[in-house]
PDB file of C-alpha atoms in Angstrom:
ATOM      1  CA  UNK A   1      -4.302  13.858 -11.784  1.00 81.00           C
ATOM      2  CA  UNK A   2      -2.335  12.132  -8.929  1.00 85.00           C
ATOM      3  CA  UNK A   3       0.718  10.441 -10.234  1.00 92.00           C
ATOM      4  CA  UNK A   4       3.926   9.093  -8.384  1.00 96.00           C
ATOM      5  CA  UNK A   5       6.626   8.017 -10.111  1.00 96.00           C
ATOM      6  CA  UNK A   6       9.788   5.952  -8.955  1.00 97.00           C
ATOM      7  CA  UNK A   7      12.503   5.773 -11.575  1.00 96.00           C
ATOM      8  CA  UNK A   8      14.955   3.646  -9.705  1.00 96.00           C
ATOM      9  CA  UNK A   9      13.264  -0.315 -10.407  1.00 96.00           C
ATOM     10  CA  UNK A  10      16.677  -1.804  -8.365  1.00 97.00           C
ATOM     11  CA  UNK A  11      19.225  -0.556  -6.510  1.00 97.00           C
ATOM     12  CA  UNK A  12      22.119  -2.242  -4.525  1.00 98.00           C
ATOM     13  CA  UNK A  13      24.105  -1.339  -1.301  1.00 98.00           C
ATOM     14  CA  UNK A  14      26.885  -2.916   0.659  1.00 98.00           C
ATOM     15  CA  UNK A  15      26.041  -3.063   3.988  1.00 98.00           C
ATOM     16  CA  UNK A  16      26.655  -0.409   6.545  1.00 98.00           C
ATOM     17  CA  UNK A  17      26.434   1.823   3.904  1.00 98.00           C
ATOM     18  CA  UNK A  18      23.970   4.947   2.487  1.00 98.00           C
ATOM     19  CA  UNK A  19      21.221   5.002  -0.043  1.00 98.00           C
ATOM     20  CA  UNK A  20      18.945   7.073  -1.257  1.00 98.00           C
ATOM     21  CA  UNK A  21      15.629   6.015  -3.145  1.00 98.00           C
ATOM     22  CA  UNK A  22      13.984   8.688  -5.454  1.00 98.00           C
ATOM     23  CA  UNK A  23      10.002   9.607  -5.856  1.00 98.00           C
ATOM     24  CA  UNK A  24       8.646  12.487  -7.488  1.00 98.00           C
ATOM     25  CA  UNK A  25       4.866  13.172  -7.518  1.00 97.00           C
ATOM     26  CA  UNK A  26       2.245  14.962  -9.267  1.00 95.00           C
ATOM     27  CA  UNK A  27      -0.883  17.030  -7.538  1.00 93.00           C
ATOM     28  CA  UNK A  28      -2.436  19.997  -8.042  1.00 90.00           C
ATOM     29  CA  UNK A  29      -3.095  20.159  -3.931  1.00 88.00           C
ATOM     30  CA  UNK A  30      -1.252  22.002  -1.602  1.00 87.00           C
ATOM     31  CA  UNK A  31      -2.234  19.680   1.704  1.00 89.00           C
ATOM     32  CA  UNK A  32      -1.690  16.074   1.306  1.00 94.00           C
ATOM     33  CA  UNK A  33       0.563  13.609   2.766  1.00 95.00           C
ATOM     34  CA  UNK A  34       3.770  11.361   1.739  1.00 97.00           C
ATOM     35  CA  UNK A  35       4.719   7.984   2.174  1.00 97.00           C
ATOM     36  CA  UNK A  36       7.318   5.516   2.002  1.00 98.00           C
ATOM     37  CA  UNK A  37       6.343   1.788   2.926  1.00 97.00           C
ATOM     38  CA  UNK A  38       8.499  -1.440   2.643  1.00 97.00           C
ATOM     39  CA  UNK A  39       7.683  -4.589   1.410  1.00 96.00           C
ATOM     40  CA  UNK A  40      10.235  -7.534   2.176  1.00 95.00           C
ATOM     41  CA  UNK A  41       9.923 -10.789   0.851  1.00 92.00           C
ATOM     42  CA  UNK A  42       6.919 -11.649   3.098  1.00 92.00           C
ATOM     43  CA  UNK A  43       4.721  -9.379   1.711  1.00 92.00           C
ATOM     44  CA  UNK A  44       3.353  -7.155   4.341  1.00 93.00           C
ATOM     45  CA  UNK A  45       3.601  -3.889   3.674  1.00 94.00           C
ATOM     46  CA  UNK A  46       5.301  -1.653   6.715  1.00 95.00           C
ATOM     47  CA  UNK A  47       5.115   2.007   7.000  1.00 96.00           C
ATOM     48  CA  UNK A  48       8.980   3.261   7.137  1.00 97.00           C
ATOM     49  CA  UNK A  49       7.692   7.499   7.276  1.00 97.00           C
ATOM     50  CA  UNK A  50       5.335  10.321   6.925  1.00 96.00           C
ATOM     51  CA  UNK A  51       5.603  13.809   6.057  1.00 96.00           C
ATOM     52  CA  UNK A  52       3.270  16.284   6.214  1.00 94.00           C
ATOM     53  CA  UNK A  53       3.415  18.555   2.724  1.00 93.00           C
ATOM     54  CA  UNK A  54       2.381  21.728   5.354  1.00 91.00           C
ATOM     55  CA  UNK A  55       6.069  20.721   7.149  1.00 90.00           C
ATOM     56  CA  UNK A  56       9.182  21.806   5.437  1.00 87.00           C
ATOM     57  CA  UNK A  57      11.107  19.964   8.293  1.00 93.00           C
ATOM     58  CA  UNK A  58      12.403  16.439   7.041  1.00 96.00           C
ATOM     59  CA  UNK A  59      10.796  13.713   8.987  1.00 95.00           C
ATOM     60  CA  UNK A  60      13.104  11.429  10.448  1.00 96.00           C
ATOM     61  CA  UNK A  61      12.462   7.704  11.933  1.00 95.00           C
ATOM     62  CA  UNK A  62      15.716   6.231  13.221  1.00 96.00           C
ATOM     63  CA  UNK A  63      17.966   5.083  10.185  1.00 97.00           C
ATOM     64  CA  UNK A  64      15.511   6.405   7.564  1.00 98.00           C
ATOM     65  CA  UNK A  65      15.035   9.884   6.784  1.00 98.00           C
ATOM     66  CA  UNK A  66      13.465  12.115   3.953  1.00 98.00           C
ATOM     67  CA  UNK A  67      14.511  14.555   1.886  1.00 97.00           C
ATOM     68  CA  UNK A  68      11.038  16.420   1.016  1.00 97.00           C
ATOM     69  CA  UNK A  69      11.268  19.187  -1.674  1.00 96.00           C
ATOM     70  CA  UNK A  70       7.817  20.581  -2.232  1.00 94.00           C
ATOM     71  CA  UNK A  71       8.989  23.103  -5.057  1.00 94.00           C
ATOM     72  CA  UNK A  72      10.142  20.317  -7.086  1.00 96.00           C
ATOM     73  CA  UNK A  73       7.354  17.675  -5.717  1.00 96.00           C
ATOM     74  CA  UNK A  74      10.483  15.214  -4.855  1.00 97.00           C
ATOM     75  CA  UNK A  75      10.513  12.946  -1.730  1.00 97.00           C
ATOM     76  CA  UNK A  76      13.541  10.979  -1.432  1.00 98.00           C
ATOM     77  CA  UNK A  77      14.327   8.196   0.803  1.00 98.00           C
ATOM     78  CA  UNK A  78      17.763   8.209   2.525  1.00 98.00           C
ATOM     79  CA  UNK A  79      18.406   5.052   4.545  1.00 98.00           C
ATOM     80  CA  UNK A  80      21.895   4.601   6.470  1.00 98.00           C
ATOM     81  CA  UNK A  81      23.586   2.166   7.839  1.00 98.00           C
ATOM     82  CA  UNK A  82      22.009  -0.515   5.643  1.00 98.00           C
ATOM     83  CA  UNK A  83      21.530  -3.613   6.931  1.00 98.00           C
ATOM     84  CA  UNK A  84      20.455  -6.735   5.266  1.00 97.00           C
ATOM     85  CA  UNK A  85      16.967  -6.525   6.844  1.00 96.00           C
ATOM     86  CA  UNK A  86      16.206  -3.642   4.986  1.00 98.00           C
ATOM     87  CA  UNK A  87      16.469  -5.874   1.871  1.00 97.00           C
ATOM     88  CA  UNK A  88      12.840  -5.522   0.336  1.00 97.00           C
ATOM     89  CA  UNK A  89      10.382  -3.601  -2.074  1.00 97.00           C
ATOM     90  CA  UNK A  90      10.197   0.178  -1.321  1.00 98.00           C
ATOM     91  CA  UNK A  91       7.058   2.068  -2.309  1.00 97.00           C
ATOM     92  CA  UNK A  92       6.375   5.749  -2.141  1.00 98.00           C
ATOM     93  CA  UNK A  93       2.658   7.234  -1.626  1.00 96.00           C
ATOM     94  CA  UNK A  94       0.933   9.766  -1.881  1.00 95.00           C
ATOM     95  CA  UNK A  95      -2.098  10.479   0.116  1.00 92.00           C
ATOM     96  CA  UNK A  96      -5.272  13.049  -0.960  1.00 85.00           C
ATOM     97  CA  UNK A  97      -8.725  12.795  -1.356  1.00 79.00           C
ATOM     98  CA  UNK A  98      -9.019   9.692   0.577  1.00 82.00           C
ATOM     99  CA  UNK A  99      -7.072   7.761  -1.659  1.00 86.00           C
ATOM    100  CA  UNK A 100      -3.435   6.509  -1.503  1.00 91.00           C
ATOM    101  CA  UNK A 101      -1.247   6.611  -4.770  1.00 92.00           C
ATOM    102  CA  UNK A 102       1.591   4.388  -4.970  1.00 95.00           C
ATOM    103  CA  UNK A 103       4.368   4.416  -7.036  1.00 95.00           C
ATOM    104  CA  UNK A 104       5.532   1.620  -9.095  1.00 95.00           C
ATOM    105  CA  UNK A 105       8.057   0.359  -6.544  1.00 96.00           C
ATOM    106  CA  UNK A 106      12.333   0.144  -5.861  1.00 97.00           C
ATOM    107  CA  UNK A 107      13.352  -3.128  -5.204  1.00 97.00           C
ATOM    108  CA  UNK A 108      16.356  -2.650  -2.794  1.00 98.00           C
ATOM    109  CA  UNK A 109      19.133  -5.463  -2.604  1.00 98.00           C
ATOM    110  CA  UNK A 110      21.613  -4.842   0.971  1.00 98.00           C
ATOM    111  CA  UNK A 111      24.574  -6.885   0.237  1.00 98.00           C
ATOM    112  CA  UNK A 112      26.906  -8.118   2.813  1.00 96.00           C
TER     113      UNK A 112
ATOM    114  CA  UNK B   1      -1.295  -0.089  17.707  1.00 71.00           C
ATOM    115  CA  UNK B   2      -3.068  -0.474  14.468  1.00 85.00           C
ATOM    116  CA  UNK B   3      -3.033  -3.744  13.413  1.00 92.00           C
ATOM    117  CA  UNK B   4      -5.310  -5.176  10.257  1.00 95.00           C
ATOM    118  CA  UNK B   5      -5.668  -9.258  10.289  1.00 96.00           C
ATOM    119  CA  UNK B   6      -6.359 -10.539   6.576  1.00 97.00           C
ATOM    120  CA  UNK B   7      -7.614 -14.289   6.161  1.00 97.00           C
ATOM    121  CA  UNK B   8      -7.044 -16.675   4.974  1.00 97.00           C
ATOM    122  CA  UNK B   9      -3.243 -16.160   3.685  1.00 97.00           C
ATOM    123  CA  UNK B  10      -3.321 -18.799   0.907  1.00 97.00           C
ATOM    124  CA  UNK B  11      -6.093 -20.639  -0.459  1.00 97.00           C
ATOM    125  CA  UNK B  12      -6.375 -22.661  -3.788  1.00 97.00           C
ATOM    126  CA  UNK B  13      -9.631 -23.044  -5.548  1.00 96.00           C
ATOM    127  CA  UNK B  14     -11.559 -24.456  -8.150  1.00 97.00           C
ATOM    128  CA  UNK B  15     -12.546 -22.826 -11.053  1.00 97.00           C
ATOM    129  CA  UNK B  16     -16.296 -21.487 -10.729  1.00 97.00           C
ATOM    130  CA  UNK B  17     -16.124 -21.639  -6.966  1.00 97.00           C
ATOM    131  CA  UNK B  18     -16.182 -18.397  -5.089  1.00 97.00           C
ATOM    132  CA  UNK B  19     -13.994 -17.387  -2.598  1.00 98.00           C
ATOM    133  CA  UNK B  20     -14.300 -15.074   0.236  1.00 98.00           C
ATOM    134  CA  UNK B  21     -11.235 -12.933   2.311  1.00 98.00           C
ATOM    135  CA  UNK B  22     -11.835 -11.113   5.243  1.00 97.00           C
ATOM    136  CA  UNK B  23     -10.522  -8.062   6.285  1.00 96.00           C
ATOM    137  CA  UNK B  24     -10.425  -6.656   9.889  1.00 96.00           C
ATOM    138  CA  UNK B  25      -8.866  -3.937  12.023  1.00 94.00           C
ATOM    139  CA  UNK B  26      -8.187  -5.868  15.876  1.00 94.00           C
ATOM    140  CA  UNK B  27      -7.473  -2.437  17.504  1.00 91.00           C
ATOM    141  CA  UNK B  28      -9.480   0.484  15.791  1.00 91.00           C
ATOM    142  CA  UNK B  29     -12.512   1.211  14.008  1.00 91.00           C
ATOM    143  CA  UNK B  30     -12.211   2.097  10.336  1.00 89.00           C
ATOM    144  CA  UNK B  31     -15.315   3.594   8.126  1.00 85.00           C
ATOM    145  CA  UNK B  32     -13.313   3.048   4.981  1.00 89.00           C
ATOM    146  CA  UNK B  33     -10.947  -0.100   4.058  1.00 94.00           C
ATOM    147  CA  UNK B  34      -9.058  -0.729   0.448  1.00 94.00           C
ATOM    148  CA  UNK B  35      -8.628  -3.658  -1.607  1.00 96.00           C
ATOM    149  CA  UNK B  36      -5.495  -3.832  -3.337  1.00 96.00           C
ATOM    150  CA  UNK B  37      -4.565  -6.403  -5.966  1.00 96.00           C
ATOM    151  CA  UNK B  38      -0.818  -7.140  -6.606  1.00 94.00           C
ATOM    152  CA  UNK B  39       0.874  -8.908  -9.751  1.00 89.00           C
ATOM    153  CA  UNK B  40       4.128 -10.235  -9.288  1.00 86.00           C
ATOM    154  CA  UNK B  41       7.020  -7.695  -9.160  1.00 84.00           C
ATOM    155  CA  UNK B  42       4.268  -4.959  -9.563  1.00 88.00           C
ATOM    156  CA  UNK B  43       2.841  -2.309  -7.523  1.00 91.00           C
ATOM    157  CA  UNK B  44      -0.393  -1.908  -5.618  1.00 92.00           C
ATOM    158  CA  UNK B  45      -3.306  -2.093  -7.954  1.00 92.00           C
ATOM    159  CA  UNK B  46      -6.832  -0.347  -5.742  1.00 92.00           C
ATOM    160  CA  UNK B  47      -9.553  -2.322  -6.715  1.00 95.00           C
ATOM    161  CA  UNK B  48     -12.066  -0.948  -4.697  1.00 95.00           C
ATOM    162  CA  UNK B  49     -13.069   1.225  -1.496  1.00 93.00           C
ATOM    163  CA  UNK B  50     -14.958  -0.249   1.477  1.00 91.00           C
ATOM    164  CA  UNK B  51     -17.467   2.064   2.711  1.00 87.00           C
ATOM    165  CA  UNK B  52     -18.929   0.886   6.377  1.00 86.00           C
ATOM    166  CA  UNK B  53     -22.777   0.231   5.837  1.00 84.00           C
ATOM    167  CA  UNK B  54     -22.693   1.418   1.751  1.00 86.00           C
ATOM    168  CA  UNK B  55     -21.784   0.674  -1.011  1.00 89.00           C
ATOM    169  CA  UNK B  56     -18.285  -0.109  -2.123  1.00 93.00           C
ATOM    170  CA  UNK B  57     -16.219   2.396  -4.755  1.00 93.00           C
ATOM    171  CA  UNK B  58     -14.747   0.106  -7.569  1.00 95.00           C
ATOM    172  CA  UNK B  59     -12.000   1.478  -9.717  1.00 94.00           C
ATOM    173  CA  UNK B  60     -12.290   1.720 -13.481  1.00 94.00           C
ATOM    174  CA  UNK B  61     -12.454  -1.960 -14.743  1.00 94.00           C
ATOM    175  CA  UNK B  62     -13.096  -3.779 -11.566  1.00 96.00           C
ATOM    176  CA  UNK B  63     -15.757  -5.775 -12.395  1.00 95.00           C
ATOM    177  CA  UNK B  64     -18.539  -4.682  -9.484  1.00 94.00           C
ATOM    178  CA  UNK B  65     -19.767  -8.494 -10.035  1.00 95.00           C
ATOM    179  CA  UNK B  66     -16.726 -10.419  -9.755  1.00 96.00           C
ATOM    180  CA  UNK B  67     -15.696  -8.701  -6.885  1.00 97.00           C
ATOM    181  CA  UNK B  68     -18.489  -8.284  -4.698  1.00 96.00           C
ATOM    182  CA  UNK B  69     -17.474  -6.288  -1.209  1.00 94.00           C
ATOM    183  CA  UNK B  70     -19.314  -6.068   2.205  1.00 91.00           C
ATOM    184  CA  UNK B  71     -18.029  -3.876   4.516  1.00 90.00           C
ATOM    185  CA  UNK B  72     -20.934  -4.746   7.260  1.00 84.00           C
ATOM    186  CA  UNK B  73     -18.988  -3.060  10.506  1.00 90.00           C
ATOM    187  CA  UNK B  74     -16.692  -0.760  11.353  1.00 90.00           C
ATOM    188  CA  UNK B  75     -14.239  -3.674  12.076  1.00 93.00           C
ATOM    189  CA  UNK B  76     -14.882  -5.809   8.976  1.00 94.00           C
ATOM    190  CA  UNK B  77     -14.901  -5.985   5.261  1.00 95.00           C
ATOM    191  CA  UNK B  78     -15.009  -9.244   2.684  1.00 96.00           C
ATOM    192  CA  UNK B  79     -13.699  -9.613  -0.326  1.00 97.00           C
ATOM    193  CA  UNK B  80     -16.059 -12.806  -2.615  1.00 97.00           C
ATOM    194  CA  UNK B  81     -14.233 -13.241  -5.666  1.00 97.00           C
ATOM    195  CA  UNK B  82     -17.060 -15.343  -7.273  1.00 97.00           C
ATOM    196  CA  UNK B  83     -17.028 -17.608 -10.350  1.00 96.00           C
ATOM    197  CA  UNK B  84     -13.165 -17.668  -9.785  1.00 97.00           C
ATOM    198  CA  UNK B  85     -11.067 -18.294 -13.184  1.00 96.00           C
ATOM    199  CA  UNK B  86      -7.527 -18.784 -13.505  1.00 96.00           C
ATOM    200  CA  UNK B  87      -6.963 -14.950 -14.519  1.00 95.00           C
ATOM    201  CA  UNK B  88      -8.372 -13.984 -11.100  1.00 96.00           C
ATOM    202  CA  UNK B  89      -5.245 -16.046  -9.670  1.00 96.00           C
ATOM    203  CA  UNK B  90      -3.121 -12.902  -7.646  1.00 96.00           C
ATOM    204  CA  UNK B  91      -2.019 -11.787  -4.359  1.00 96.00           C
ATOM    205  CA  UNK B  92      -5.011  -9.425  -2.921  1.00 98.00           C
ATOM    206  CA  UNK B  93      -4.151  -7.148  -0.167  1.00 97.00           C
ATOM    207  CA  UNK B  94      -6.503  -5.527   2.348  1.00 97.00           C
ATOM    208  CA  UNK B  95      -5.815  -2.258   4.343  1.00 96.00           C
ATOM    209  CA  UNK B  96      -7.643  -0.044   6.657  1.00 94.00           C
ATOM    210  CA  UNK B  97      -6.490   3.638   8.378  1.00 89.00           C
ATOM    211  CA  UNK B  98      -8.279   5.179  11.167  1.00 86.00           C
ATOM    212  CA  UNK B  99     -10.446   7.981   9.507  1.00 81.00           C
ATOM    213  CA  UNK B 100      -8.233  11.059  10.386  1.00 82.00           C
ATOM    214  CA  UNK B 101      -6.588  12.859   7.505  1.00 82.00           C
ATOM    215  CA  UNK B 102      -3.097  11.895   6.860  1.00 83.00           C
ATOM    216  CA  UNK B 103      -3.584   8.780   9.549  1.00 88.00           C
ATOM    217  CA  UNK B 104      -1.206   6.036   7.425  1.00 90.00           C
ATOM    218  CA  UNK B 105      -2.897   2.602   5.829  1.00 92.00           C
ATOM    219  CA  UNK B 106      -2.327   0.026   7.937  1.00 94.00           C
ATOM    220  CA  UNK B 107      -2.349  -3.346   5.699  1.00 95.00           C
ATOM    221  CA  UNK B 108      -3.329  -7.089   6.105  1.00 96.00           C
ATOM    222  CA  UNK B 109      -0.713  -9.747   5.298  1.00 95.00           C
ATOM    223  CA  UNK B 110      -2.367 -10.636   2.108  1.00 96.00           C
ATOM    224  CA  UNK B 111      -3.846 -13.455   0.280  1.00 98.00           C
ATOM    225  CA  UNK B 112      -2.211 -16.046  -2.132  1.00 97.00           C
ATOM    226  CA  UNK B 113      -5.258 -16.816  -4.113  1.00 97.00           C
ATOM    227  CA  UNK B 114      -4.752 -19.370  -6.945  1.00 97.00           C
ATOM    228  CA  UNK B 115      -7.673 -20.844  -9.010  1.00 97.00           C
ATOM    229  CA  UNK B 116      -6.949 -23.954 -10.959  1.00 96.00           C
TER     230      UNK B 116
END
């Protein structure tokens, strides 16, 4: 079975600061890929990053950055430099077998 | 690059009436889309899988009747919630990815549907 699991429902930061979102997973698959997407208050869902599991290097996209331990099937989001845009839903995924499995979400509150 | 257009973005009904959303991907073909149904302060429910010229994949307790889905080009899938009741009443979210392993889902704005 396919499970992801976020354990953090809300989290807070001041602004300008660090934080780092958890998501652990579940699959018996050694290829398969990882997700984080954002949902702010409008709805739409953005893709914030992708990692390959095949790539043990971090993948990186401008403020965001993972922390992708395959050992341990954890796949942490590290944002810095929060600002308030970045206020919004935060879901991880996790894509095999042409399905996407998303975890049950982060809400993320940047305070100024 | 890889934008999906969802329509409409709100739309109120009457119970019994049917109601129909469409999906479609303005800047690449997709062979498979995904319905999604969010509750409020929840996560992404998959209702179903859009297959391009076959038959959808429903998820265990979608009702295949309720929600019927046409995926009739590689651009375009519909979503006809028919004989709409209040319980129906959600957000429903579309997405499509271009059909290359890995390739991310790219998803539609949504759609406010309430039935009264």
């Amino acid at each position: 079975a396919q499970t992801v699991t976020q354990s953090q429902p809300e989290m807070s930061v001041q602004e300008a600061e660090t934080v780092t979102l958890s998501c652990t997973y579940d699959t018996s698959e050694n290829n398969y890929y990882l997700f984080w997407y954002k949902q702010p208050p409008s709805r739409q869902m953005i893709l914030v990053i992708r990692q390959e599991a095949y790539k043990q290097q971090n993948a990186t996209e401008n403020r965001f950055s993972v922390n992708f331990q395959k050992a341990a099937k954890s796949f942490s989001l590290k944002i810095s430099d929060s600002q308030l845009g970045d206020t919004a839903m935060y879901f991880c995924a996790l894509y095999n077998f042409n399905k996407f499995y998303f975890g049950s979400g982060t809400k993320l509150n940047v305070k100024p | 690059g890889a934008v999906v257009s969802q329509h409409p973005s709100r739309v109120i009904c009457k119970s019994g009436t049917s109601v129909k959303i469409e999906c479609r991907s303005l800047d690449f073909q997709a062979t498979t889309m995904f319905w999604y149904r969010q509750f409020p302060k929840q996560s992404l429910m998959l209702m179903a899988t859009s297959n391009e010229g076959s038959k959808a994949t429903y998820e265990q307790g979608v009702e295949k009747d309720k929600f019927l889905i046409n995926h009739a080009s590689l651009t375009l899938s519909t979503l006809t919630v028919t004989s709409a009741h209040p319980e129906d009443s959600s957000f429903y979210i579309c997405s499509a990815r271009v059909d290359s392993f890995g390739s991310p889902l790219h998803f539609g704005n949504g759609t406010r549907l309430t039935v009264t």
